Structure formats: C-alpha cells, structure tokens
C-alpha cells in the first residue's frame, strides 16, 4: 500500500472516530442510550493494513547469526541460506549472543600469561611496580610492567619507577647467573634488592649483592643482607690509587657518541639521571666507574 493510500485511510478513521465521539457526548448530555450511526465492522481474520494486506513481503538483510545445539556460532549472509540451515536444525541467535559466545570461546582457548613466562626486564618492572602483590599478577599489572620495561615515553610515567627499573635491569644483565633467569626467579631477586636499595648506591654494589643472593640457597636468601659499605677514607684512597679518570672519561664519551646517543637518547638521559648528572663531564671521580659501567651495559643492550 502506498503512502498516499495509508494517509487517506488514516484520515478516514480519524473522521469516523470524531463522529462517534460527537454522538457519544450528545447522548450523555440528553440522557439517551448511545447508538452508533455506523455499525462496527470487524476486520476479517488475517486482514492487516500494510504489506500483509497487499501480499507484499520484505526480504531481511544479513548477516544472520546461527548455532547448532551447543556447537560454535556462525554467520550466514542471505535469508535463503538462513532458511536452509534452519531446516537442518540450526537456531537463529542474536548478534549479542553471538559475540558473547565468541568471547567465551576466546577465553577458553587463550592461555593467560603467567609470572614464570616474563622476560627479565618485565619481571623487574613488575617487582618495582607491585611489590609482593606481583606474585599473582592480573592482566592489567602485567600490561603496566610491559609498558614500563619496553617503552621510553607515555602518559602518567613515574620517573622514580622508570629509574629504579632501569638501574636494576642494567645491574642484573651484568651478572651472568641473573642474566639467564626469567619470571619468578628474577622477580624474587629484584624484590629483595628493592627492599635493600638504600644500601646499594652503585651498580657495583648491586651486582655484588645479586651474585651473593644467587649463590645462596633459595630458602636462606631472605636473611642475606648487603655488605656494609667501606668507610669514606678507605674508599677515597682506593679510588685515587686505582682509577684512571682520564681513561674512563674518554671511554664514557666514546660509548655515548658512537653507540648510544643516536640510537637511544631517552635511555641515555635516564642513565645519567640515575647518577644525578646532566652530562658526563659533571661526574665526580668516585662515581665515574659506576657511570661508565652503566653506559657499557646500555650499549650492550642496544646491540643485542
């Protein structure tokens, strides 16, 4: 039925309704029983206004979502294909049901990442970020550790977390026993080192403590503390007698110019920030061995 025909029929029905209302009001005013001038004409069974009355049918557009009993859901494109599948016992489902079933199937077949599978930098970042709570990490915690360990920039970065993660990573990559570890082994090692971080001022002390821990049985590591630092007078005497300051400055400068600056300026900045430096030439002589060692470690990681 065309739009004009529908409008004409609608106007006719409205006019009849207005007539009936006028008669009803008049009857109520006069006190007489109401009797409609136009007798009610019930619609013939099956009679409808619109496409059913004219015999018109509208083809449905796909996609259609179907499922056979408890099997996986699937999609068909045409109404004829849908009808053929319905005859074979398939049931039509909604798009929402289809998506829910797909999500459930994905969860059932996707193996979640565990702490044991984390590479060394990620396990360290997890220990720094979450502490002991990281032993049973959530997906969100693992994602945050991945972001800290493998990106140099991003929103809501915590400079303290970044610096601690990088310092630990550089220290442990220089320890043969630690460099071969991953997952829970690295996590527990990093956790204990963070606990005693104030007693580990330089990369040398961190590597010595990590080596000490790794050479101690696991069940006895909790009682192992870092070695007490030497007195300032003793340290300064050793430094003056053994460090070639000029050679270390030259080596550090060469590492920066040839291997680091062009490839990873952000990581270079972080490394210098760990020691409170804006540039290598500002480094005190007693810190120079640790700074150059950190630069060597960074250069090695970039070449790996």
mmCIF file of N, CA, C and O in Angstrom, residues 26-85:
data_model
loop_
_atom_site.group_PDB
_atom_site.id
_atom_site.type_symbol
_atom_site.label_atom_id
_atom_site.label_comp_id
_atom_site.label_asym_id
_atom_site.label_seq_id
_atom_site.Cartn_x
_atom_site.Cartn_y
_atom_site.Cartn_z
ATOM 1 N N UNK A 26 -23.236 13.830 22.793
ATOM 2 C CA UNK A 26 -24.629 14.272 22.671
ATOM 3 C C UNK A 26 -25.556 13.356 23.453
ATOM 4 O O UNK A 26 -26.508 13.794 24.118
ATOM 5 N N UNK A 27 -25.304 12.037 23.396
ATOM 6 C CA UNK A 27 -26.139 11.081 24.118
ATOM 7 C C UNK A 27 -26.006 11.262 25.612
ATOM 8 O O UNK A 27 -26.979 11.173 26.364
ATOM 9 N N UNK A 28 -24.775 11.520 26.067
ATOM 10 C CA UNK A 28 -24.562 11.718 27.502
ATOM 11 C C UNK A 28 -25.277 12.968 28.000
ATOM 12 O O UNK A 28 -25.812 13.012 29.104
ATOM 13 N N UNK A 29 -25.316 13.998 27.140
ATOM 14 C CA UNK A 29 -25.978 15.258 27.534
ATOM 15 C C UNK A 29 -27.482 15.080 27.608
ATOM 16 O O UNK A 29 -28.159 15.597 28.514
ATOM 17 N N UNK A 30 -28.067 14.332 26.667
ATOM 18 C CA UNK A 30 -29.530 14.163 26.615
ATOM 19 C C UNK A 30 -30.028 13.044 27.510
ATOM 20 O O UNK A 30 -31.218 12.924 27.768
ATOM 21 N N UNK A 31 -29.109 12.214 27.985
ATOM 22 C CA UNK A 31 -29.500 11.106 28.851
ATOM 23 C C UNK A 31 -29.981 9.900 28.074
ATOM 24 O O UNK A 31 -30.463 8.935 28.658
ATOM 25 N N UNK A 32 -29.895 9.890 26.771
ATOM 26 C CA UNK A 32 -30.323 8.767 25.957
ATOM 27 C C UNK A 32 -29.203 7.746 25.830
ATOM 28 O O UNK A 32 -28.028 8.063 25.977
ATOM 29 N N UNK A 33 -29.615 6.501 25.560
ATOM 30 C CA UNK A 33 -28.623 5.453 25.337
ATOM 31 C C UNK A 33 -27.907 5.700 24.021
ATOM 32 O O UNK A 33 -28.533 6.088 23.039
ATOM 33 N N UNK A 34 -26.622 5.446 24.038
ATOM 34 C CA UNK A 34 -25.833 5.718 22.842
ATOM 35 C C UNK A 34 -25.965 4.590 21.841
ATOM 36 O O UNK A 34 -25.874 3.417 22.176
ATOM 37 N N UNK A 35 -26.171 4.970 20.573
ATOM 38 C CA UNK A 35 -26.241 4.003 19.479
ATOM 39 C C UNK A 35 -25.487 4.601 18.303
ATOM 40 O O UNK A 35 -25.857 5.665 17.798
ATOM 41 N N UNK A 36 -24.433 3.931 17.877
ATOM 42 C CA UNK A 36 -23.605 4.468 16.787
ATOM 43 C C UNK A 36 -24.353 4.449 15.480
ATOM 44 O O UNK A 36 -25.094 3.517 15.186
ATOM 45 N N UNK A 37 -24.227 5.546 14.678
ATOM 46 C CA UNK A 37 -24.859 5.604 13.359
ATOM 47 C C UNK A 37 -24.228 4.598 12.418
ATOM 48 O O UNK A 37 -24.877 4.026 11.556
ATOM 49 N N UNK A 38 -22.895 4.382 12.624
ATOM 50 C CA UNK A 38 -22.194 3.450 11.745
ATOM 51 C C UNK A 38 -21.890 2.184 12.528
ATOM 52 O O UNK A 38 -21.163 2.235 13.527
ATOM 53 N N UNK A 39 -22.515 1.082 12.150
ATOM 54 C CA UNK A 39 -22.291 -0.159 12.894
ATOM 55 C C UNK A 39 -20.833 -0.598 12.803
ATOM 56 O O UNK A 39 -20.131 -0.321 11.843
ATOM 57 N N UNK A 40 -20.366 -1.267 13.912
ATOM 58 C CA UNK A 40 -18.991 -1.741 13.957
ATOM 59 C C UNK A 40 -18.777 -2.837 12.920
ATOM 60 O O UNK A 40 -19.607 -3.734 12.767
ATOM 61 N N UNK A 41 -17.728 -2.723 12.174
ATOM 62 C CA UNK A 41 -17.405 -3.716 11.152
ATOM 63 C C UNK A 41 -16.071 -4.375 11.515
ATOM 64 O O UNK A 41 -15.007 -3.811 11.300
ATOM 65 N N UNK A 42 -16.138 -5.556 12.121
ATOM 66 C CA UNK A 42 -14.887 -6.226 12.500
ATOM 67 C C UNK A 42 -14.055 -6.597 11.281
ATOM 68 O O UNK A 42 -14.600 -6.901 10.228
ATOM 69 N N UNK A 43 -12.733 -6.574 11.482
ATOM 70 C CA UNK A 43 -11.846 -6.924 10.383
ATOM 71 C C UNK A 43 -11.906 -8.417 10.140
ATOM 72 O O UNK A 43 -12.069 -9.212 11.057
ATOM 73 N N UNK A 44 -11.796 -8.745 8.876
ATOM 74 C CA UNK A 44 -11.758 -10.157 8.532
ATOM 75 C C UNK A 44 -10.477 -10.752 9.066
ATOM 76 O O UNK A 44 -9.449 -10.102 9.145
ATOM 77 N N UNK A 45 -10.551 -12.040 9.514
ATOM 78 C CA UNK A 45 -9.391 -12.701 10.095
ATOM 79 C C UNK A 45 -8.252 -12.710 9.085
ATOM 80 O O UNK A 45 -8.420 -13.053 7.925
ATOM 81 N N UNK A 46 -7.080 -12.304 9.552
ATOM 82 C CA UNK A 46 -5.917 -12.272 8.655
ATOM 83 C C UNK A 46 -5.786 -10.972 7.914
ATOM 84 O O UNK A 46 -4.814 -10.761 7.211
ATOM 85 N N UNK A 47 -6.770 -10.060 8.046
ATOM 86 C CA UNK A 47 -6.694 -8.788 7.333
ATOM 87 C C UNK A 47 -5.803 -7.830 8.086
ATOM 88 O O UNK A 47 -5.963 -7.629 9.278
ATOM 89 N N UNK A 48 -4.780 -7.238 7.439
ATOM 90 C CA UNK A 48 -3.887 -6.263 8.058
ATOM 91 C C UNK A 48 -3.709 -5.096 7.112
ATOM 92 O O UNK A 48 -3.923 -5.202 5.909
ATOM 93 N N UNK A 49 -3.320 -3.977 7.712
ATOM 94 C CA UNK A 49 -3.027 -2.805 6.915
ATOM 95 C C UNK A 49 -1.539 -2.786 6.642
ATOM 96 O O UNK A 49 -0.740 -2.932 7.546
ATOM 97 N N UNK A 50 -1.163 -2.622 5.445
ATOM 98 C CA UNK A 50 0.257 -2.580 5.126
ATOM 99 C C UNK A 50 0.631 -3.725 4.216
ATOM 100 O O UNK A 50 -0.158 -4.212 3.430
ATOM 101 N N UNK A 51 1.871 -4.225 4.408
ATOM 102 C CA UNK A 51 2.403 -5.198 3.467
ATOM 103 C C UNK A 51 1.663 -6.526 3.525
ATOM 104 O O UNK A 51 1.509 -7.201 2.511
ATOM 105 N N UNK A 52 1.143 -6.916 4.728
ATOM 106 C CA UNK A 52 0.436 -8.194 4.813
ATOM 107 C C UNK A 52 -0.854 -8.142 4.034
ATOM 108 O O UNK A 52 -1.292 -9.108 3.434
ATOM 109 N N UNK A 53 -1.562 -6.983 4.062
ATOM 110 C CA UNK A 53 -2.837 -6.852 3.369
ATOM 111 C C UNK A 53 -2.651 -6.876 1.860
ATOM 112 O O UNK A 53 -3.532 -7.287 1.123
ATOM 113 N N UNK A 54 -1.539 -6.433 1.401
ATOM 114 C CA UNK A 54 -1.298 -6.368 -0.048
ATOM 115 C C UNK A 54 -0.521 -7.566 -0.565
ATOM 116 O O UNK A 54 -0.241 -7.660 -1.745
ATOM 117 N N UNK A 55 -0.148 -8.453 0.375
ATOM 118 C CA UNK A 55 0.604 -9.632 -0.045
ATOM 119 C C UNK A 55 2.079 -9.368 -0.236
ATOM 120 O O UNK A 55 2.814 -10.228 -0.702
ATOM 121 N N UNK A 56 2.537 -8.167 0.148
ATOM 122 C CA UNK A 56 3.933 -7.820 -0.035
ATOM 123 C C UNK A 56 4.772 -8.385 1.117
ATOM 124 O O UNK A 56 4.341 -8.410 2.249
ATOM 125 N N UNK A 57 5.961 -8.864 0.846
ATOM 126 C CA UNK A 57 6.893 -9.320 1.879
ATOM 127 C C UNK A 57 8.229 -8.626 1.668
ATOM 128 O O UNK A 57 8.657 -8.402 0.531
ATOM 129 N N UNK A 58 8.867 -8.304 2.767
ATOM 130 C CA UNK A 58 10.143 -7.591 2.696
ATOM 131 C C UNK A 58 11.274 -8.550 3.043
ATOM 132 O O UNK A 58 11.250 -9.216 4.079
ATOM 133 N N UNK A 59 12.276 -8.641 2.183
ATOM 134 C CA UNK A 59 13.402 -9.537 2.401
ATOM 135 C C UNK A 59 14.302 -8.981 3.498
ATOM 136 O O UNK A 59 14.658 -7.812 3.495
ATOM 137 N N UNK A 60 14.655 -9.823 4.456
ATOM 138 C CA UNK A 60 15.549 -9.411 5.537
ATOM 139 C C UNK A 60 16.987 -9.363 5.031
ATOM 140 O O UNK A 60 17.394 -10.154 4.187
ATOM 141 N N UNK A 61 17.710 -8.434 5.567
ATOM 142 C CA UNK A 61 19.105 -8.292 5.182
ATOM 143 C C UNK A 61 19.998 -8.918 6.245
ATOM 144 O O UNK A 61 19.753 -8.799 7.431
ATOM 145 N N UNK A 62 21.062 -9.606 5.780
ATOM 146 C CA UNK A 62 22.015 -10.222 6.690
ATOM 147 C C UNK A 62 22.984 -9.201 7.269
ATOM 148 O O UNK A 62 22.857 -8.005 6.999
ATOM 149 N N UNK A 63 23.931 -9.640 8.071
ATOM 150 C CA UNK A 63 24.212 -11.043 8.362
ATOM 151 C C UNK A 63 23.249 -11.633 9.389
ATOM 152 O O UNK A 63 22.638 -10.902 10.159
ATOM 153 N N UNK A 64 23.137 -12.974 9.381
ATOM 154 C CA UNK A 64 22.310 -13.696 10.336
ATOM 155 C C UNK A 64 23.228 -14.581 11.180
ATOM 156 O O UNK A 64 24.204 -15.143 10.682
ATOM 157 N N UNK A 65 22.911 -14.708 12.449
ATOM 158 C CA UNK A 65 23.744 -15.456 13.385
ATOM 159 C C UNK A 65 23.015 -16.736 13.778
ATOM 160 O O UNK A 65 21.853 -16.693 14.202
ATOM 161 N N UNK A 66 23.698 -17.870 13.638
ATOM 162 C CA UNK A 66 23.047 -19.150 13.884
ATOM 163 C C UNK A 66 23.967 -20.047 14.705
ATOM 164 O O UNK A 66 25.176 -19.819 14.809
ATOM 165 N N UNK A 67 23.343 -21.092 15.253
ATOM 166 C CA UNK A 67 24.106 -22.044 16.059
ATOM 167 C C UNK A 67 23.399 -23.393 16.039
ATOM 168 O O UNK A 67 22.161 -23.449 16.096
ATOM 169 N N UNK A 68 24.170 -24.465 15.977
ATOM 170 C CA UNK A 68 23.620 -25.817 16.002
ATOM 171 C C UNK A 68 23.829 -26.401 17.391
ATOM 172 O O UNK A 68 24.960 -26.712 17.780
ATOM 173 N N UNK A 69 22.746 -26.500 18.144
ATOM 174 C CA UNK A 69 22.764 -27.014 19.515
ATOM 175 C C UNK A 69 23.846 -26.311 20.338
ATOM 176 O O UNK A 69 23.823 -25.102 20.464
ATOM 177 N N UNK A 70 24.837 -27.062 20.866
ATOM 178 C CA UNK A 70 25.881 -26.443 21.689
ATOM 179 C C UNK A 70 27.169 -26.185 20.907
ATOM 180 O O UNK A 70 28.226 -25.945 21.500
ATOM 181 N N UNK A 71 27.062 -26.234 19.590
ATOM 182 C CA UNK A 71 28.241 -26.019 18.756
ATOM 183 C C UNK A 71 28.616 -24.551 18.672
ATOM 184 O O UNK A 71 27.935 -23.678 19.222
ATOM 185 N N UNK A 72 29.711 -24.259 17.983
ATOM 186 C CA UNK A 72 30.154 -22.856 17.846
ATOM 187 C C UNK A 72 29.192 -22.069 16.966
ATOM 188 O O UNK A 72 28.607 -22.620 16.024
ATOM 189 N N UNK A 73 29.014 -20.796 17.238
ATOM 190 C CA UNK A 73 28.122 -19.976 16.410
ATOM 191 C C UNK A 73 28.769 -19.654 15.073
ATOM 192 O O UNK A 73 29.998 -19.686 14.939
ATOM 193 N N UNK A 74 27.949 -19.354 14.099
ATOM 194 C CA UNK A 74 28.484 -18.955 12.798
ATOM 195 C C UNK A 74 27.566 -17.917 12.156
ATOM 196 O O UNK A 74 26.483 -17.612 12.680
ATOM 197 N N UNK A 75 28.008 -17.394 11.016
ATOM 198 C CA UNK A 75 27.292 -16.311 10.340
ATOM 199 C C UNK A 75 26.952 -16.743 8.923
ATOM 200 O O UNK A 75 27.774 -17.362 8.241
ATOM 201 N N UNK A 76 25.722 -16.399 8.481
ATOM 202 C CA UNK A 76 25.345 -16.584 7.077
ATOM 203 C C UNK A 76 24.873 -15.235 6.543
ATOM 204 O O UNK A 76 24.379 -14.391 7.293
ATOM 205 N N UNK A 77 25.026 -15.045 5.243
ATOM 206 C CA UNK A 77 24.775 -13.727 4.665
ATOM 207 C C UNK A 77 23.355 -13.525 4.133
ATOM 208 O O UNK A 77 22.828 -12.410 4.191
ATOM 209 N N UNK A 78 22.741 -14.586 3.617
ATOM 210 C CA UNK A 78 21.452 -14.402 2.951
ATOM 211 C C UNK A 78 20.329 -15.105 3.707
ATOM 212 O O UNK A 78 20.555 -16.044 4.477
ATOM 213 N N UNK A 79 19.112 -14.630 3.450
ATOM 214 C CA UNK A 79 17.947 -15.221 4.107
ATOM 215 C C UNK A 79 17.695 -16.643 3.606
ATOM 216 O O UNK A 79 17.243 -17.506 4.357
ATOM 217 N N UNK A 80 18.015 -16.902 2.348
ATOM 218 C CA UNK A 80 17.816 -18.247 1.813
ATOM 219 C C UNK A 80 18.770 -19.241 2.473
ATOM 220 O O UNK A 80 18.398 -20.372 2.805
ATOM 221 N N UNK A 81 20.018 -18.806 2.714
ATOM 222 C CA UNK A 81 20.982 -19.672 3.406
ATOM 223 C C UNK A 81 20.550 -19.896 4.848
ATOM 224 O O UNK A 81 20.683 -20.997 5.390
ATOM 225 N N UNK A 82 20.002 -18.855 5.466
ATOM 226 C CA UNK A 82 19.481 -18.984 6.814
ATOM 227 C C UNK A 82 18.381 -20.032 6.862
ATOM 228 O O UNK A 82 18.366 -20.916 7.735
ATOM 229 N N UNK A 83 17.435 -19.944 5.934
ATOM 230 C CA UNK A 83 16.320 -20.886 5.894
ATOM 231 C C UNK A 83 16.814 -22.319 5.714
ATOM 232 O O UNK A 83 16.308 -23.255 6.345
ATOM 233 N N UNK A 84 17.827 -22.484 4.862
ATOM 234 C CA UNK A 84 18.370 -23.821 4.619
ATOM 235 C C UNK A 84 18.993 -24.401 5.889
ATOM 236 O O UNK A 84 18.845 -25.592 6.182
ATOM 237 N N UNK A 85 19.676 -23.561 6.657
ATOM 238 C CA UNK A 85 20.287 -24.030 7.895
ATOM 239 C C UNK A 85 19.240 -24.307 8.970
ATOM 240 O O UNK A 85 19.407 -25.227 9.778
#
